[in-house]
Amino acid sequence: MAHQAASGHTAGEFSPVVPAPADGARPVAESGSVGVSGSVGESGSAVESGSVDVSRSVDVSGSADGSVAVARPAGGVPGPDDPARAGAPTVVATRANRGGAVGESRGSFGGLVRDRTAIATVAAVHEGLRTPTEIVAEALVRMVERDRKINAFTVVREERARRDAVALEQRSDLDVLPMAGVPVAVERSLAVAGEAVPRGSGVAESDHPAVTRLRAAGAVVTGLTGTSEFGLWPLSDDTEPLTRNPWNRVRGSAAAAAAVAAGAVPVATAADGVGAVRVGAACAGVFGIKPGRYVAPALIGLDSWGGLAENGVLATSVADAALALSVLAARPDLADLDPPDRLRIGVAVDPPHRMFRVDRQWTAAAMEAAELAAADGHTVEPVVLPQGPAALAALLRWYTAELPREDLPEQPERLQPRTRRHLAVGRAIHRLGLVRPAQIDRIESRLLELFEHYDVVITPTLAAPPPRARNNGARGRLADLLALARFTPFTPIWNLVGWPAASVPMGTHTRSRTPVAAQLAGPPGAESTLLRLAARLEARKPWRRLVR
C-alpha cells in the first residue's frame, strides 16, 4: 500500500496530532444582517475589515451598452477597451431604486426577505415575497458599496442586469426555477453575452455554456470579477488597484471569493486550474468546490489547460454552493444535502515535499475537520497521500497550457512580464518533451489504490496565510513561483487527476487574521459525498459568513 494507516482509531475517537489554537470567539452564522465587527490588522490595531483603506472614487456615468464602468484611479492604467488589459476594471456605480430596505420584513416570511443567501432568495421569489428586480437592484447597490474596499469586480452590469431581471419576471416558470432571482458573479475568464470578451477586442456574442445554464435556472449575472492574466495564477494580483482580502486588506485574495465574502453576491463561479477556487475560498473564508472532470462545462482556453481546469463555485454556505453546482452540472441531486452514510476518511497533513512547510494553524484546520467528522460518526485515521511526482507533473502541465491564439496580442511585450516568462518556460518544456501522459497514469493509479480504503481525504487547503497584496504581474521571478508552490502544495494534485475537491472554512489564523480551511477530496463521482460531508462540518462548526 502507498499509505500508512494508524490503527486504533474508530468513529468518534479521532484525536488530532496538532491541537487547534485558540482564536477568539467561535464564528457564528449570519442570520440576514451583516455585522460590522472589526478584524485586527497586521499591526494589531482594530479596523473594520483590514488595516488599510483602499477606497477609490467611482465614475457614476453610464454607457451606451448598459454597463457602467468602475473607474480606476488615474495613473496610466489601460482602460477596459485596451486589448492589452481587457481585464482592467470597468466598475459600475448604480442609481438603483433603493425602495424596500434589505432588512425590511414582509409578513410571516420576513426571515426570507432579510436573508440574502441563494436558498432564501429563491424561496422568497417562489413565495411571491420578493421580485427579481427588487433583489437585483439591491444587489447592484451593495456590489458597488462593497467593491470600493476590495476591488473584486471588473464590470458591474448595471442596466443589463436590470433588463435581465425584468425579463426573468415574465417567465411562466419563475416559481419553479432553481435559482430564481439569485444575483451571481461570473469570473472574467468566462464569456458573457454582450460583455467584452475575456481577452482581446469586441464583445462576446454568446454565453459560455456554464453561464447559459445559470441564466436558464433563473440566476441573474450582476457582475464580472477579475482574475490574473489568462487566469494563470490563483490570486487576482496583477491589475491595479489590487484585489484585497475582505478580512485583512493588507493581504491578497482571488476576486470571486472576495466578492462573496464581502457580501456583494451570494454565489460566484470561477475557473480552478491548479486550485484557484479552493485557494480563493480558503483565503476569504467561504466554501468553494471544484467538480471532477466532465461534471460541469469547462471549455477554458483551448483544452481547459490540458484537462487541469474546471469551473467551480464559491458561496457563503454549502447549501448555496450545492445549489449552484447542481445547476452547472445539470444534476439536481447535488443540491440534496442529507447526511452521508458512514464514511471512511483519511487525514493527510504532511506536505508533498520536504521543501514545503505547513503552518501549524493550517495543519490544525485539517485536524479539526477530521475531529468533527469523527464526532459525526465517520471512521477517521491518518494517511500519507501517495503524491510522488504529482506537484512536478502539475507544474509542467500548468506551464504548457495552451492559450487561444486570438487571445494573445500581436506584440508579446503587451503581455505582463510574468506571463511572458510563463509562456517561454512552457515552450522550453514542450521542446524537451517533459510532459508525458504516463506521469498522470502512475499518480492516479496510486490514488485509486489508496481510495480502495477511503471515501474522502482531508488535508489543509493551504500551507500558509495569503501573501500580502502586491502587483506580481511585473515580476515573473523564480522566487515568486517557489513561493506559490509553498503556499498551495495540497491543491494541484486533484486538478492533475481531474477529481473533485472542496475547501471548508475552519476558523481564523491568529496572526494574519485571515481564515484557515480544510480541503476535502474524493475519487471521480464524489461531488455529492463532499458536499454532504461539508454540510455536516458546517452544521457542527458554523463559520462567519460575511465580513465588511
mmCIF file of C-alpha atoms in Angstrom, residues 41-202:
data_model
loop_
_atom_site.group_PDB
_atom_site.id
_atom_site.type_symbol
_atom_site.label_atom_id
_atom_site.label_comp_id
_atom_site.label_asym_id
_atom_site.label_seq_id
_atom_site.Cartn_x
_atom_site.Cartn_y
_atom_site.Cartn_z
ATOM 1 C CA GLY A 41 -4.768 44.274 11.085
ATOM 2 C CA GLU A 42 -1.150 43.252 10.817
ATOM 3 C CA SER A 43 -0.175 45.904 13.315
ATOM 4 C CA GLY A 44 -2.752 44.728 15.821
ATOM 5 C CA SER A 45 -4.995 47.765 15.574
ATOM 6 C CA ALA A 46 -8.708 47.115 15.211
ATOM 7 C CA VAL A 47 -10.185 48.199 11.886
ATOM 8 C CA GLU A 48 -13.478 47.496 10.157
ATOM 9 C CA SER A 49 -12.180 44.851 7.738
ATOM 10 C CA GLY A 50 -8.437 45.186 7.449
ATOM 11 C CA SER A 51 -5.628 47.510 8.225
ATOM 12 C CA VAL A 52 -5.530 49.832 5.223
ATOM 13 C CA ASP A 53 -8.148 51.894 3.423
ATOM 14 C CA VAL A 54 -8.040 51.358 -0.303
ATOM 15 C CA SER A 55 -11.333 53.022 -1.165
ATOM 16 C CA ARG A 56 -11.448 54.721 -4.531
ATOM 17 C CA SER A 57 -13.580 57.198 -6.388
ATOM 18 C CA VAL A 58 -16.198 55.778 -8.740
ATOM 19 C CA ASP A 59 -17.364 57.193 -12.050
ATOM 20 C CA VAL A 60 -21.148 57.004 -11.976
ATOM 21 C CA SER A 61 -21.666 57.859 -15.621
ATOM 22 C CA GLY A 62 -23.493 55.280 -17.682
ATOM 23 C CA SER A 63 -22.538 53.885 -21.063
ATOM 24 C CA ALA A 64 -24.488 53.157 -24.198
ATOM 25 C CA ASP A 65 -24.199 49.404 -23.842
ATOM 26 C CA GLY A 66 -25.870 49.295 -20.453
ATOM 27 C CA SER A 67 -22.780 48.625 -18.364
ATOM 28 C CA VAL A 68 -21.215 51.249 -16.154
ATOM 29 C CA ALA A 69 -17.502 51.120 -15.690
ATOM 30 C CA VAL A 70 -15.884 51.035 -12.284
ATOM 31 C CA ALA A 71 -13.468 53.842 -12.890
ATOM 32 C CA ARG A 72 -9.923 53.223 -11.732
ATOM 33 C CA PRO A 73 -7.788 55.977 -10.299
ATOM 34 C CA ALA A 74 -5.657 57.944 -12.709
ATOM 35 C CA GLY A 75 -2.145 56.732 -13.229
ATOM 36 C CA GLY A 76 -1.745 55.313 -16.677
ATOM 37 C CA VAL A 77 -3.626 52.047 -16.136
ATOM 38 C CA PRO A 78 -5.026 50.928 -19.535
ATOM 39 C CA GLY A 79 -8.780 51.186 -19.810
ATOM 40 C CA PRO A 80 -11.207 48.288 -20.215
ATOM 41 C CA ASP A 81 -11.221 48.597 -24.005
ATOM 42 C CA ASP A 82 -7.460 48.270 -24.268
ATOM 43 C CA PRO A 83 -6.805 44.724 -25.543
ATOM 44 C CA ALA A 84 -3.594 44.623 -23.538
ATOM 45 C CA ARG A 85 -5.586 44.932 -20.332
ATOM 46 C CA ALA A 86 -9.021 43.630 -21.117
ATOM 47 C CA GLY A 87 -9.258 42.533 -17.506
ATOM 48 C CA ALA A 88 -8.772 46.039 -16.145
ATOM 49 C CA PRO A 89 -11.794 47.138 -14.128
ATOM 50 C CA THR A 90 -14.882 48.687 -15.539
ATOM 51 C CA VAL A 91 -16.903 49.074 -12.238
ATOM 52 C CA VAL A 92 -20.378 50.252 -12.075
ATOM 53 C CA ALA A 93 -21.871 52.722 -9.753
ATOM 54 C CA THR A 94 -25.620 52.458 -9.839
ATOM 55 C CA ARG A 95 -28.513 54.808 -9.407
ATOM 56 C CA ALA A 96 -30.555 51.827 -8.257
ATOM 57 C CA ASN A 97 -34.056 52.065 -6.879
ATOM 58 C CA ARG A 98 -33.440 51.860 -3.173
ATOM 59 C CA GLY A 99 -37.079 51.136 -2.364
ATOM 60 C CA GLY A 100 -37.563 48.313 0.103
ATOM 61 C CA ALA A 101 -34.783 48.061 2.652
ATOM 62 C CA VAL A 102 -32.937 44.793 2.753
ATOM 63 C CA GLY A 103 -33.806 44.334 6.393
ATOM 64 C CA GLU A 104 -37.492 45.012 5.890
ATOM 65 C CA SER A 105 -39.798 42.186 6.880
ATOM 66 C CA ARG A 106 -42.907 41.230 4.960
ATOM 67 C CA GLY A 107 -45.450 39.021 6.650
ATOM 68 C CA SER A 108 -44.610 35.710 8.222
ATOM 69 C CA PHE A 109 -41.774 35.152 5.766
ATOM 70 C CA GLY A 110 -39.756 38.114 6.983
ATOM 71 C CA GLY A 111 -36.720 35.906 7.547
ATOM 72 C CA LEU A 112 -36.652 35.006 3.874
ATOM 73 C CA VAL A 113 -36.745 38.679 2.947
ATOM 74 C CA ARG A 114 -33.823 39.571 5.189
ATOM 75 C CA ASP A 115 -31.680 36.564 4.295
ATOM 76 C CA ARG A 116 -29.554 37.151 1.192
ATOM 77 C CA THR A 117 -28.401 33.570 0.734
ATOM 78 C CA ALA A 118 -29.245 31.973 -2.592
ATOM 79 C CA ILE A 119 -31.527 29.419 -0.944
ATOM 80 C CA ALA A 120 -33.542 32.117 0.877
ATOM 81 C CA THR A 121 -33.656 34.333 -2.226
ATOM 82 C CA VAL A 122 -35.145 31.521 -4.303
ATOM 83 C CA ALA A 123 -37.701 30.738 -1.587
ATOM 84 C CA ALA A 124 -38.746 34.401 -1.361
ATOM 85 C CA VAL A 125 -39.206 34.633 -5.139
ATOM 86 C CA HIS A 126 -41.126 31.357 -5.287
ATOM 87 C CA GLU A 127 -43.431 32.523 -2.477
ATOM 88 C CA GLY A 128 -44.034 35.847 -4.222
ATOM 89 C CA LEU A 129 -42.492 37.808 -1.351
ATOM 90 C CA ARG A 130 -39.788 39.402 -3.491
ATOM 91 C CA THR A 131 -39.249 40.088 -7.169
ATOM 92 C CA PRO A 132 -36.051 39.618 -9.147
ATOM 93 C CA THR A 133 -35.990 43.328 -9.985
ATOM 94 C CA GLU A 134 -36.002 44.266 -6.295
ATOM 95 C CA ILE A 135 -33.296 41.728 -5.498
ATOM 96 C CA VAL A 136 -31.068 42.763 -8.387
ATOM 97 C CA ALA A 137 -31.464 46.495 -7.673
ATOM 98 C CA GLU A 138 -30.329 45.985 -4.085
ATOM 99 C CA ALA A 139 -27.503 43.711 -5.187
ATOM 100 C CA LEU A 140 -26.136 46.345 -7.577
ATOM 101 C CA VAL A 141 -26.061 48.950 -4.811
ATOM 102 C CA ARG A 142 -24.391 46.508 -2.462
ATOM 103 C CA MET A 143 -21.809 45.450 -5.049
ATOM 104 C CA VAL A 144 -20.609 48.979 -5.695
ATOM 105 C CA GLU A 145 -20.515 49.784 -1.978
ATOM 106 C CA ARG A 146 -18.502 46.702 -1.045
ATOM 107 C CA ASP A 147 -16.225 46.832 -4.078
ATOM 108 C CA ARG A 148 -14.774 50.185 -3.080
ATOM 109 C CA LYS A 149 -12.753 48.332 -0.452
ATOM 110 C CA ILE A 150 -11.923 45.027 -2.146
ATOM 111 C CA ASN A 151 -11.643 45.793 -5.895
ATOM 112 C CA ALA A 152 -13.135 42.466 -6.944
ATOM 113 C CA PHE A 153 -15.296 43.480 -9.901
ATOM 114 C CA THR A 154 -14.156 44.470 -13.372
ATOM 115 C CA VAL A 155 -17.726 45.053 -14.540
ATOM 116 C CA VAL A 156 -20.965 45.647 -12.659
ATOM 117 C CA ARG A 157 -23.756 45.015 -15.157
ATOM 118 C CA GLU A 158 -25.941 47.979 -14.247
ATOM 119 C CA GLU A 159 -28.601 48.227 -16.947
ATOM 120 C CA ARG A 160 -28.120 44.770 -18.447
ATOM 121 C CA ALA A 161 -28.733 43.048 -15.113
ATOM 122 C CA ARG A 162 -31.863 45.141 -14.594
ATOM 123 C CA ARG A 163 -33.162 44.182 -18.030
ATOM 124 C CA ASP A 164 -32.375 40.537 -17.341
ATOM 125 C CA ALA A 165 -34.331 40.721 -14.080
ATOM 126 C CA VAL A 166 -37.359 42.280 -15.811
ATOM 127 C CA ALA A 167 -37.270 39.574 -18.482
ATOM 128 C CA LEU A 168 -36.954 36.911 -15.799
ATOM 129 C CA GLU A 169 -40.137 38.123 -14.117
ATOM 130 C CA GLN A 170 -42.042 37.458 -17.336
ATOM 131 C CA ARG A 171 -41.167 33.763 -17.349
ATOM 132 C CA SER A 172 -44.109 31.494 -16.646
ATOM 133 C CA ASP A 173 -41.881 29.058 -14.782
ATOM 134 C CA LEU A 174 -40.420 31.643 -12.381
ATOM 135 C CA ASP A 175 -41.967 29.918 -9.379
ATOM 136 C CA VAL A 176 -40.075 26.674 -10.067
ATOM 137 C CA LEU A 177 -36.714 27.903 -11.363
ATOM 138 C CA PRO A 178 -33.971 26.541 -9.065
ATOM 139 C CA MET A 179 -32.044 29.836 -8.912
ATOM 140 C CA ALA A 180 -34.875 32.312 -9.437
ATOM 141 C CA GLY A 181 -33.599 35.856 -8.902
ATOM 142 C CA VAL A 182 -30.216 34.918 -7.421
ATOM 143 C CA PRO A 183 -27.521 37.538 -8.179
ATOM 144 C CA VAL A 184 -24.408 35.747 -9.434
ATOM 145 C CA ALA A 185 -20.876 36.943 -10.179
ATOM 146 C CA VAL A 186 -19.054 35.333 -13.086
ATOM 147 C CA GLU A 187 -15.280 35.345 -13.358
ATOM 148 C CA ARG A 188 -13.995 37.326 -16.320
ATOM 149 C CA SER A 189 -12.480 34.131 -17.767
ATOM 150 C CA LEU A 190 -15.960 33.093 -18.991
ATOM 151 C CA ALA A 191 -17.807 34.723 -21.873
ATOM 152 C CA VAL A 192 -20.981 36.647 -21.012
ATOM 153 C CA ALA A 193 -23.053 37.749 -23.994
ATOM 154 C CA GLY A 194 -22.873 41.476 -24.595
ATOM 155 C CA GLU A 195 -19.800 41.995 -22.415
ATOM 156 C CA ALA A 196 -16.226 42.446 -23.532
ATOM 157 C CA VAL A 197 -14.568 39.142 -24.314
ATOM 158 C CA PRO A 198 -12.212 37.871 -21.596
ATOM 159 C CA ARG A 199 -9.182 38.948 -23.636
ATOM 160 C CA GLY A 200 -8.891 40.725 -26.922
ATOM 161 C CA SER A 201 -11.306 43.202 -28.505
ATOM 162 C CA GLY A 202 -15.027 43.174 -29.151
#
